[in-house]
Amino acid sequence: MEYHITALPGDGIGPEIMEAGLACLGTIAQKFGHIFHVEKLPFGGDGIDKENDPLPPKTLKACQNSDAILLAAIGGSKWDNAPKRPEEALLELRKTLGLYANIRPVKVFSQIAHLSPLKEEIVRGTDLVVVRELTGGLYFGTPKHWDNKSGVDTLCYSREEIYRIIHKAFTLAQNRRKKVASIDKANVLSTSKLWRKIANEISQEFPDVELTHYYVDAAAMLLMQNPSRFDVIVTENLFGDILSDEASILSGSLGMLPSASFSLDGPSLFEPIHGSAPELAGKNIANPISMILSVAMLLREAFQLEKEACALEKAVNDTLSSGILTQDLGGNAKTTELSKAIQERMIGGTQHG
Ligand SMILES: NC(=O)c1ccc[n+]([C@@H]2O[C@H](COP(=O)([O-])OP(=O)(O)OC[C@H]3O[C@@H](n4cnc5c(N)ncnc54)[C@H](O)[C@@H]3O)[C@@H](O)[C@H]2O)c1
């Protein structure tokens, strides 16, 4: 099969980890006989430097016309005084593409569970997904203003906005351990009361999936006390913003975590959850696994290439088991070495370690 991917390397460590991700994609193409047409375009700070615009029109058009978008990372203090910040490109892209669902898997690999700031026995076995509503809620509701005397934000959700995100979570859960944790604050918030009602309605459509409701404050505690109880967590924008960051520390390094954002019918966006880590840039020491697992998510979710995604994920797991680790994981492997080791494991070539 042939697929068109727009690649946005961006800033800081972005170009280095993108290189690693695309090299793994190349190995998948070779092993499974696919053709991936990849167009690399400026975005973020790179867009400002090259086109005087964090989201150049050519980049936006290519994203809109592609089958999937792969983003590495953007941002850095270099653009602090630019008329537009690099991060604006991402907000604009999400808005234009209608990316309403943000999916963040958090998996604790047993080989590096000791790196988690929590006790190993607590995090071991954690394998959850946070599904966050991305385009509604408190961040976008109007009226929205502040002055010296008061500030106003508006929390508003329509039935459609709630329905599509919870439905997405149930669909994901069906292919996992069939458990949905719906997080709200239904004892206080009207939007949460509607949220809970709709979650109950949707659960009737999925009799094989178990639905549990949690208040957000209790969920925040349970995520630290017993994260392995969760399978798919679904929640609104603000709660999701906070809980997905809280969950991200479980794995021990931000460099391990991929994400995906979905629209209803356009191309999806796949990217590591972390930023551009400027202090690591140009040193060939960043962990490329977040990017490589983003490629695996892209293969599975955008192209339904399950076998290919599993092969890539297995190669990552085997490489970790052989002790080839970047600095953030307690090793001294370079970005390119780790990427090469993963590619070798995919094609069944030289084994290190
Ligand atoms: N989606 C994005 O592109 C995105 C997301 C968050 C932050 N940012 C931007 O990134 C820049 C840096 O932000 P920050 O330092 O707060 O967050 P960051 O995620 O870049 O870094 C946080 C910490 O994690 C480490 N880290 C991150 N990715 C790593 C990797 N792949 N391998 C090893 N270590 C890794 C960094 O060294 C740092 O210690 C800022 O300009 C910020 O606005 C961009």
Short mmCIF file of C-alpha atoms and ligand atoms in Angstrom, two decimals:
data_model
loop_
_atom_site.label_atom_id
_atom_site.label_comp_id
_atom_site.label_asym_id
_atom_site.label_seq_id
_atom_site.Cartn_x
_atom_site.Cartn_y
_atom_site.Cartn_z
CA MET A 1 0.00 0.00 0.00
CA GLU A 2 1.03 3.64 -0.49
CA TYR A 3 0.56 6.30 2.19
CA HIS A 4 1.28 10.05 2.37
CA ILE A 5 2.73 11.41 5.60
CA THR A 6 3.58 15.02 6.42
CA ALA A 7 6.56 15.11 8.79
CA LEU A 8 7.17 18.17 10.98
CA PRO A 9 10.62 17.85 12.62
CA GLY A 10 10.35 21.25 14.36
CA ASP A 11 12.88 22.48 16.90
CA GLY A 12 15.44 21.41 19.54
CA ILE A 13 15.71 17.62 19.61
CA GLY A 14 12.83 17.44 17.10
CA PRO A 15 14.93 16.86 13.94
CA GLU A 16 17.08 14.17 15.66
CA ILE A 17 14.18 12.12 16.98
CA MET A 18 12.23 12.60 13.72
CA GLU A 19 15.22 11.11 11.86
CA ALA A 20 15.07 8.10 14.20
CA GLY A 21 11.31 7.71 13.75
CA LEU A 22 11.51 7.93 9.96
CA ALA A 23 14.39 5.44 9.86
CA CYS A 24 12.17 2.94 11.70
CA LEU A 25 9.33 3.72 9.30
CA GLY A 26 11.74 2.98 6.44
CA THR A 27 12.51 -0.42 7.96
CA ILE A 28 8.78 -1.17 8.25
CA ALA A 29 8.35 -0.21 4.58
CA GLN A 30 11.16 -2.58 3.60
CA LYS A 31 10.01 -5.46 5.79
CA PHE A 32 6.32 -5.31 4.92
CA GLY A 33 6.45 -3.95 1.35
CA HIS A 34 4.69 -0.60 1.88
CA ILE A 35 5.47 2.75 0.29
CA PHE A 36 5.42 5.75 2.63
CA HIS A 37 5.69 9.11 0.84
CA VAL A 38 7.09 11.45 3.49
CA GLU A 39 7.22 15.22 2.99
CA LYS A 40 9.23 17.13 5.63
CA LEU A 41 8.08 20.70 6.17
CA PRO A 42 8.93 23.65 8.45
CA PHE A 43 6.78 24.13 11.55
CA GLY A 44 7.12 25.99 14.86
CA GLY A 45 10.43 27.82 15.37
CA ASP A 46 11.75 26.22 12.18
CA GLY A 47 8.77 27.74 10.34
CA ILE A 48 9.58 31.17 11.80
CA ASP A 49 13.24 30.86 10.74
CA LYS A 50 12.52 29.66 7.22
CA GLU A 51 9.17 31.25 6.32
CA ASN A 52 8.63 33.91 8.99
CA ASP A 53 5.54 32.00 10.10
CA PRO A 54 5.25 29.16 12.69
CA LEU A 55 2.60 27.51 10.50
CA PRO A 56 3.50 28.39 6.88
CA PRO A 57 0.53 28.00 4.47
CA LYS A 58 2.39 25.32 2.51
CA THR A 59 2.82 23.26 5.69
CA LEU A 60 -0.84 23.62 6.65
CA LYS A 61 -1.99 22.62 3.16
CA ALA A 62 0.26 19.55 3.15
CA CYS A 63 -1.06 18.52 6.58
CA GLN A 64 -4.65 18.87 5.40
CA ASN A 65 -3.97 16.76 2.30
CA SER A 66 -1.96 13.99 3.94
CA ASP A 67 -3.08 10.61 5.30
CA ALA A 68 -1.40 11.31 8.64
CA ILE A 69 0.86 13.88 10.29
CA LEU A 70 3.97 13.10 12.30
CA LEU A 71 5.26 15.90 14.55
CA ALA A 72 8.46 15.76 16.63
CA ALA A 73 8.61 18.83 18.94
CA ILE A 74 8.60 22.61 18.80
CA GLY A 75 9.62 25.59 20.90
CA GLY A 76 12.62 27.17 22.56
CA SER A 77 13.78 30.42 24.13
CA LYS A 78 15.33 31.46 20.81
CA TRP A 79 11.84 32.60 19.71
CA ASP A 80 10.81 34.28 23.00
CA ASN A 81 10.68 37.67 21.30
CA ALA A 82 9.35 36.58 17.93
CA PRO A 83 6.05 38.24 16.90
CA LYS A 84 4.42 34.77 16.98
CA ARG A 85 5.51 31.91 19.26
CA PRO A 86 6.29 28.45 17.80
CA GLU A 87 3.58 26.86 20.01
CA GLU A 88 0.92 28.90 18.19
CA ALA A 89 1.47 26.65 15.19
CA LEU A 90 0.28 23.63 17.13
CA LEU A 91 -2.83 25.36 18.50
CA GLU A 92 -3.68 26.59 15.01
CA LEU A 93 -3.11 23.17 13.45
CA ARG A 94 -5.31 21.45 16.08
CA LYS A 95 -8.04 24.00 15.51
CA THR A 96 -7.94 23.86 11.71
CA LEU A 97 -7.94 20.06 11.61
CA GLY A 98 -10.63 19.78 14.32
CA LEU A 99 -8.48 17.49 16.48
CA TYR A 100 -10.96 16.90 19.30
CA ALA A 101 -9.53 13.74 20.88
CA ASN A 102 -6.08 13.49 22.41
CA ILE A 103 -4.91 9.97 23.22
CA ARG A 104 -1.93 9.38 25.48
CA PRO A 105 -0.91 5.81 26.26
CA VAL A 106 1.19 5.43 29.41
CA LYS A 107 3.00 2.13 29.64
CA VAL A 108 5.57 1.28 32.26
CA PHE A 109 8.15 -1.02 30.68
CA SER A 110 9.31 -3.49 33.31
CA GLN A 111 12.97 -3.03 32.24
CA ILE A 112 12.91 0.60 33.39
CA ALA A 113 10.19 0.53 36.08
CA HIS A 114 12.85 1.37 38.70
CA LEU A 115 13.26 4.80 37.05
CA SER A 116 9.75 5.87 38.03
CA PRO A 117 9.60 8.39 40.88
CA LEU A 118 7.00 6.06 42.45
CA LYS A 119 7.86 2.71 44.04
CA GLU A 120 8.46 -0.02 41.48
CA GLU A 121 5.78 -2.28 43.00
CA ILE A 122 3.20 0.49 42.49
CA VAL A 123 3.94 1.27 38.84
CA ARG A 124 4.79 -2.23 37.61
CA GLY A 125 2.20 -3.43 35.07
CA THR A 126 0.80 0.04 34.38
CA ASP A 127 -0.64 0.14 30.87
CA LEU A 128 -3.30 2.82 30.53
CA VAL A 129 -4.55 5.36 28.01
CA VAL A 130 -5.75 8.86 28.80
CA VAL A 131 -8.39 10.11 26.34
CA ARG A 132 -8.69 13.88 26.69
CA GLU A 133 -11.29 16.13 25.07
CA LEU A 134 -9.20 18.76 23.30
CA THR A 135 -11.35 21.41 21.67
CA GLY A 136 -14.04 22.33 24.21
CA GLY A 137 -14.56 23.13 27.88
CA LEU A 138 -13.09 25.84 30.02
CA TYR A 139 -10.23 26.71 27.65
CA PHE A 140 -12.55 27.83 24.87
CA GLY A 141 -15.92 28.76 26.45
CA THR A 142 -17.13 32.34 26.24
CA PRO A 143 -17.56 34.81 27.90
CA LYS A 144 -13.90 34.81 28.82
CA HIS A 145 -12.23 37.94 30.16
CA TRP A 146 -10.42 39.43 33.12
CA ASP A 147 -9.55 42.81 34.55
CA ASN A 148 -8.05 43.96 37.84
CA LYS A 149 -11.26 43.22 39.75
CA SER A 150 -12.47 39.88 38.38
CA GLY A 151 -11.86 37.11 35.89
CA VAL A 152 -14.38 34.98 34.03
CA ASP A 153 -14.04 31.64 32.25
CA THR A 154 -16.96 29.64 30.92
CA LEU A 155 -17.31 25.88 31.15
CA CYS A 156 -19.68 24.67 28.48
CA TYR A 157 -20.03 21.31 26.71
CA SER A 158 -22.59 20.23 24.14
CA ARG A 159 -24.02 16.71 23.99
CA GLU A 160 -22.20 16.14 20.66
CA GLU A 161 -18.82 17.13 22.08
CA ILE A 162 -19.23 14.80 25.05
CA TYR A 163 -20.70 11.95 23.03
CA ARG A 164 -17.89 11.74 20.44
CA ILE A 165 -15.05 11.72 22.98
CA ILE A 166 -16.62 9.13 25.30
CA HIS A 167 -17.57 7.01 22.31
CA LYS A 168 -13.93 7.13 21.16
CA ALA A 169 -12.82 5.91 24.60
CA PHE A 170 -15.23 2.97 24.53
CA THR A 171 -14.05 2.02 21.03
CA LEU A 172 -10.44 2.03 22.22
CA ALA A 173 -11.32 0.00 25.32
CA GLN A 174 -12.90 -2.72 23.18
CA ASN A 175 -9.48 -3.52 21.74
CA ARG A 176 -7.81 -3.38 25.16
CA ARG A 177 -8.84 -4.66 28.62
CA LYS A 178 -12.42 -3.42 28.16
CA LYS A 179 -12.51 -0.98 31.08
CA VAL A 180 -13.45 2.71 30.84
CA ALA A 181 -12.89 5.09 33.76
CA SER A 182 -14.93 8.23 33.18
CA ILE A 183 -13.60 11.15 35.20
CA ASP A 184 -15.79 14.10 36.14
CA LYS A 185 -16.84 16.32 39.03
CA ALA A 186 -20.53 15.47 38.86
CA ASN A 187 -21.11 16.34 42.52
CA VAL A 188 -20.46 20.01 41.67
CA LEU A 189 -20.42 20.77 37.92
CA SER A 190 -23.40 20.84 35.56
CA THR A 191 -21.27 19.85 32.57
CA SER A 192 -20.14 16.81 34.57
CA LYS A 193 -23.74 15.81 35.31
CA LEU A 194 -24.41 15.78 31.55
CA TRP A 195 -21.08 14.03 30.97
CA ARG A 196 -22.02 11.22 33.40
CA LYS A 197 -25.48 10.81 31.87
CA ILE A 198 -24.05 10.46 28.36
CA ALA A 199 -21.34 8.04 29.55
CA ASN A 200 -24.07 5.83 31.01
CA GLU A 201 -26.03 6.00 27.75
CA ILE A 202 -22.98 5.06 25.66
CA SER A 203 -22.14 2.16 27.96
CA GLN A 204 -25.45 0.55 26.86
CA GLU A 205 -23.98 0.39 23.33
CA PHE A 206 -20.90 -1.46 24.66
CA PRO A 207 -22.17 -4.20 27.00
CA ASP A 208 -18.75 -5.90 26.99
CA VAL A 209 -16.99 -2.79 28.36
CA GLU A 210 -17.07 -2.03 32.09
CA LEU A 211 -17.73 1.63 32.95
CA THR A 212 -16.67 3.15 36.28
CA HIS A 213 -17.21 6.80 37.26
CA TYR A 214 -14.62 8.63 39.35
CA TYR A 215 -14.52 12.17 40.69
CA VAL A 216 -11.41 13.91 39.39
CA ASP A 217 -9.91 14.47 42.86
CA ALA A 218 -10.21 10.75 43.73
CA ALA A 219 -8.85 9.78 40.30
CA ALA A 220 -5.77 11.98 40.81
CA MET A 221 -5.00 10.08 44.03
CA LEU A 222 -5.69 6.64 42.60
CA LEU A 223 -3.39 7.32 39.64
CA MET A 224 -0.51 7.59 42.13
CA GLN A 225 -1.69 4.83 44.51
CA ASN A 226 -2.72 2.14 42.07
CA PRO A 227 -2.23 3.13 38.42
CA SER A 228 -2.49 -0.43 37.09
CA ARG A 229 -6.22 -0.50 37.95
CA PHE A 230 -6.85 1.84 34.99
CA ASP A 231 -7.26 0.81 31.36
CA VAL A 232 -8.89 3.67 29.39
CA ILE A 233 -9.43 6.97 31.19
CA VAL A 234 -11.72 9.49 29.50
CA THR A 235 -12.18 13.04 30.64
CA GLU A 236 -12.81 16.65 29.63
CA ASN A 237 -10.20 19.17 28.55
CA LEU A 238 -9.01 20.73 31.83
CA PHE A 239 -9.08 17.51 33.87
CA GLY A 240 -7.38 15.70 30.98
CA ASP A 241 -4.64 18.30 30.75
CA ILE A 242 -3.77 17.80 34.41
CA LEU A 243 -4.30 14.03 34.69
CA SER A 244 -2.37 13.22 31.49
CA ASP A 245 0.66 15.13 32.80
CA GLU A 246 0.31 13.43 36.18
CA ALA A 247 0.16 10.02 34.48
CA SER A 248 3.18 10.82 32.30
CA ILE A 249 5.60 10.71 35.23
CA LEU A 250 4.74 7.07 35.94
CA SER A 251 6.93 5.69 33.15
CA GLY A 252 10.17 7.21 34.44
CA SER A 253 10.99 9.35 31.39
CA LEU A 254 9.03 11.68 29.15
CA GLY A 255 11.18 10.29 26.35
CA MET A 256 9.08 7.08 26.34
CA LEU A 257 5.61 8.49 25.68
CA PRO A 258 3.79 8.89 22.36
CA SER A 259 0.41 10.49 21.67
CA ALA A 260 -2.20 10.88 18.97
CA SER A 261 -4.88 13.48 18.24
CA PHE A 262 -7.92 12.59 16.16
CA SER A 263 -10.50 14.53 14.19
CA LEU A 264 -13.82 13.11 13.05
CA ASP A 265 -12.85 12.58 9.43
CA GLY A 266 -9.55 14.31 8.58
CA PRO A 267 -5.91 13.32 9.10
CA SER A 268 -4.72 12.50 12.61
CA LEU A 269 -1.62 13.89 14.30
CA PHE A 270 0.97 11.70 16.04
CA GLU A 271 3.65 13.16 18.31
CA PRO A 272 5.72 12.55 21.46
CA ILE A 273 4.15 14.13 24.56
CA HIS A 274 7.32 15.99 25.47
CA GLY A 275 8.72 19.28 24.22
CA SER A 276 11.84 20.20 22.29
CA ALA A 277 14.27 19.71 25.25
CA PRO A 278 16.61 22.45 23.91
CA GLU A 279 19.36 21.54 26.39
CA LEU A 280 19.74 18.13 24.69
CA ALA A 281 19.54 19.40 21.11
CA GLY A 282 22.37 18.61 18.67
CA LYS A 283 24.08 16.18 21.08
CA ASN A 284 22.61 12.93 19.74
CA ILE A 285 21.54 11.94 23.29
CA ALA A 286 17.74 12.39 23.25
CA ASN A 287 15.60 9.31 23.70
CA PRO A 288 13.88 8.62 20.36
CA ILE A 289 11.43 6.01 21.74
CA SER A 290 8.57 8.51 22.23
CA MET A 291 8.89 9.32 18.51
CA ILE A 292 9.26 5.70 17.43
CA LEU A 293 6.20 4.67 19.46
CA SER A 294 4.34 7.61 17.85
CA VAL A 295 5.18 6.01 14.50
CA ALA A 296 3.75 2.71 15.82
CA MET A 297 0.55 4.52 16.85
CA LEU A 298 0.36 6.12 13.40
CA LEU A 299 0.69 2.73 11.69
CA ARG A 300 -2.05 1.21 13.87
CA GLU A 301 -4.54 4.07 14.16
CA ALA A 302 -4.16 5.94 10.86
CA PHE A 303 -3.40 3.03 8.52
CA GLN A 304 -4.79 0.02 10.45
CA LEU A 305 -1.38 -1.67 10.09
CA GLU A 306 -1.61 -3.69 13.30
CA LYS A 307 1.08 -6.26 12.45
CA GLU A 308 3.54 -3.52 11.53
CA ALA A 309 2.79 -1.53 14.72
CA CYS A 310 3.28 -4.65 16.85
CA ALA A 311 6.60 -5.44 15.13
CA LEU A 312 7.88 -1.96 15.94
CA GLU A 313 6.66 -2.08 19.55
CA LYS A 314 8.21 -5.51 20.04
CA ALA A 315 11.53 -4.25 18.66
CA VAL A 316 11.44 -1.36 21.17
CA ASN A 317 10.73 -3.79 24.00
CA ASP A 318 13.51 -6.19 22.91
CA THR A 319 15.99 -3.31 22.64
CA LEU A 320 15.17 -2.13 26.16
CA SER A 321 15.61 -5.71 27.41
CA SER A 322 19.06 -5.88 25.86
CA GLY A 323 20.11 -2.86 27.92
CA ILE A 324 20.62 -0.38 25.07
CA LEU A 325 19.41 2.76 26.84
CA THR A 326 19.80 6.50 26.37
CA GLN A 327 20.95 8.78 29.20
CA ASP A 328 17.45 9.53 30.52
CA LEU A 329 17.02 5.76 31.01
CA GLY A 330 20.34 5.42 32.85
CA GLY A 331 22.42 4.27 29.85
CA ASN A 332 24.87 5.90 27.50
CA ALA A 333 23.55 4.92 24.06
CA LYS A 334 23.25 7.69 21.50
CA THR A 335 19.95 8.54 19.80
CA THR A 336 21.19 7.01 16.54
CA GLU A 337 22.47 3.84 18.29
CA LEU A 338 19.14 3.18 19.97
CA SER A 339 17.27 3.79 16.73
CA LYS A 340 19.62 1.47 14.81
CA ALA A 341 19.28 -1.25 17.46
CA ILE A 342 15.48 -1.08 17.13
CA GLN A 343 15.70 -1.29 13.33
CA GLU A 344 18.05 -4.29 13.57
CA ARG A 345 15.67 -6.11 15.84
CA MET A 346 12.86 -5.52 13.37
CA ILE A 347 14.74 -7.07 10.51
CA GLY A 348 16.14 -9.80 12.77
CA GLY A 349 19.72 -8.64 12.17
CA THR A 350 22.67 -8.11 14.53
CA GLN A 351 21.81 -8.40 18.21
CA HIS A 352 23.57 -6.15 20.67
CA GLY A 353 23.98 -6.44 24.43
N1 LIG B 1 4.24 19.53 21.71
C1 LIG B 1 5.38 20.21 21.82
O1 LIG B 1 6.13 20.34 20.86
C2 LIG B 1 5.76 20.79 23.16
C3 LIG B 1 5.26 20.25 24.35
C4 LIG B 1 5.75 20.74 25.56
C5 LIG B 1 6.69 21.77 25.57
N2 LIG B 1 7.10 22.31 24.39
C6 LIG B 1 8.15 23.34 24.32
O2 LIG B 1 9.42 22.68 24.48
C7 LIG B 1 10.37 23.60 25.07
C8 LIG B 1 11.04 22.95 26.27
O3 LIG B 1 10.04 22.75 27.27
P1 LIG B 1 10.26 21.95 28.62
O4 LIG B 1 11.72 21.90 28.95
O5 LIG B 1 9.32 22.52 29.61
O6 LIG B 1 9.73 20.47 28.32
P2 LIG B 1 10.43 19.25 27.60
O7 LIG B 1 9.39 18.20 27.47
O8 LIG B 1 11.13 19.68 26.38
O9 LIG B 1 11.53 18.74 28.65
C9 LIG B 1 11.20 18.36 29.99
C10 LIG B 1 12.30 17.43 30.55
O10 LIG B 1 12.25 16.17 29.90
C11 LIG B 1 13.46 15.88 29.24
N3 LIG B 1 13.14 15.25 27.95
C12 LIG B 1 12.12 15.60 27.12
N4 LIG B 1 12.13 14.83 26.03
C13 LIG B 1 13.17 13.98 26.17
C14 LIG B 1 13.70 12.95 25.35
N5 LIG B 1 13.14 12.60 24.17
N6 LIG B 1 14.79 12.28 25.79
C15 LIG B 1 15.35 12.58 26.96
N7 LIG B 1 14.90 13.55 27.79
C16 LIG B 1 13.82 14.24 27.39
C17 LIG B 1 14.16 17.23 29.06
O11 LIG B 1 15.56 17.08 28.98
C18 LIG B 1 13.71 17.96 30.30
O12 LIG B 1 14.51 17.59 31.41
C19 LIG B 1 9.56 24.86 25.41
O13 LIG B 1 9.77 25.79 24.39
C20 LIG B 1 8.10 24.38 25.42
O14 LIG B 1 7.20 25.41 25.10
C21 LIG B 1 6.68 21.82 23.19
#
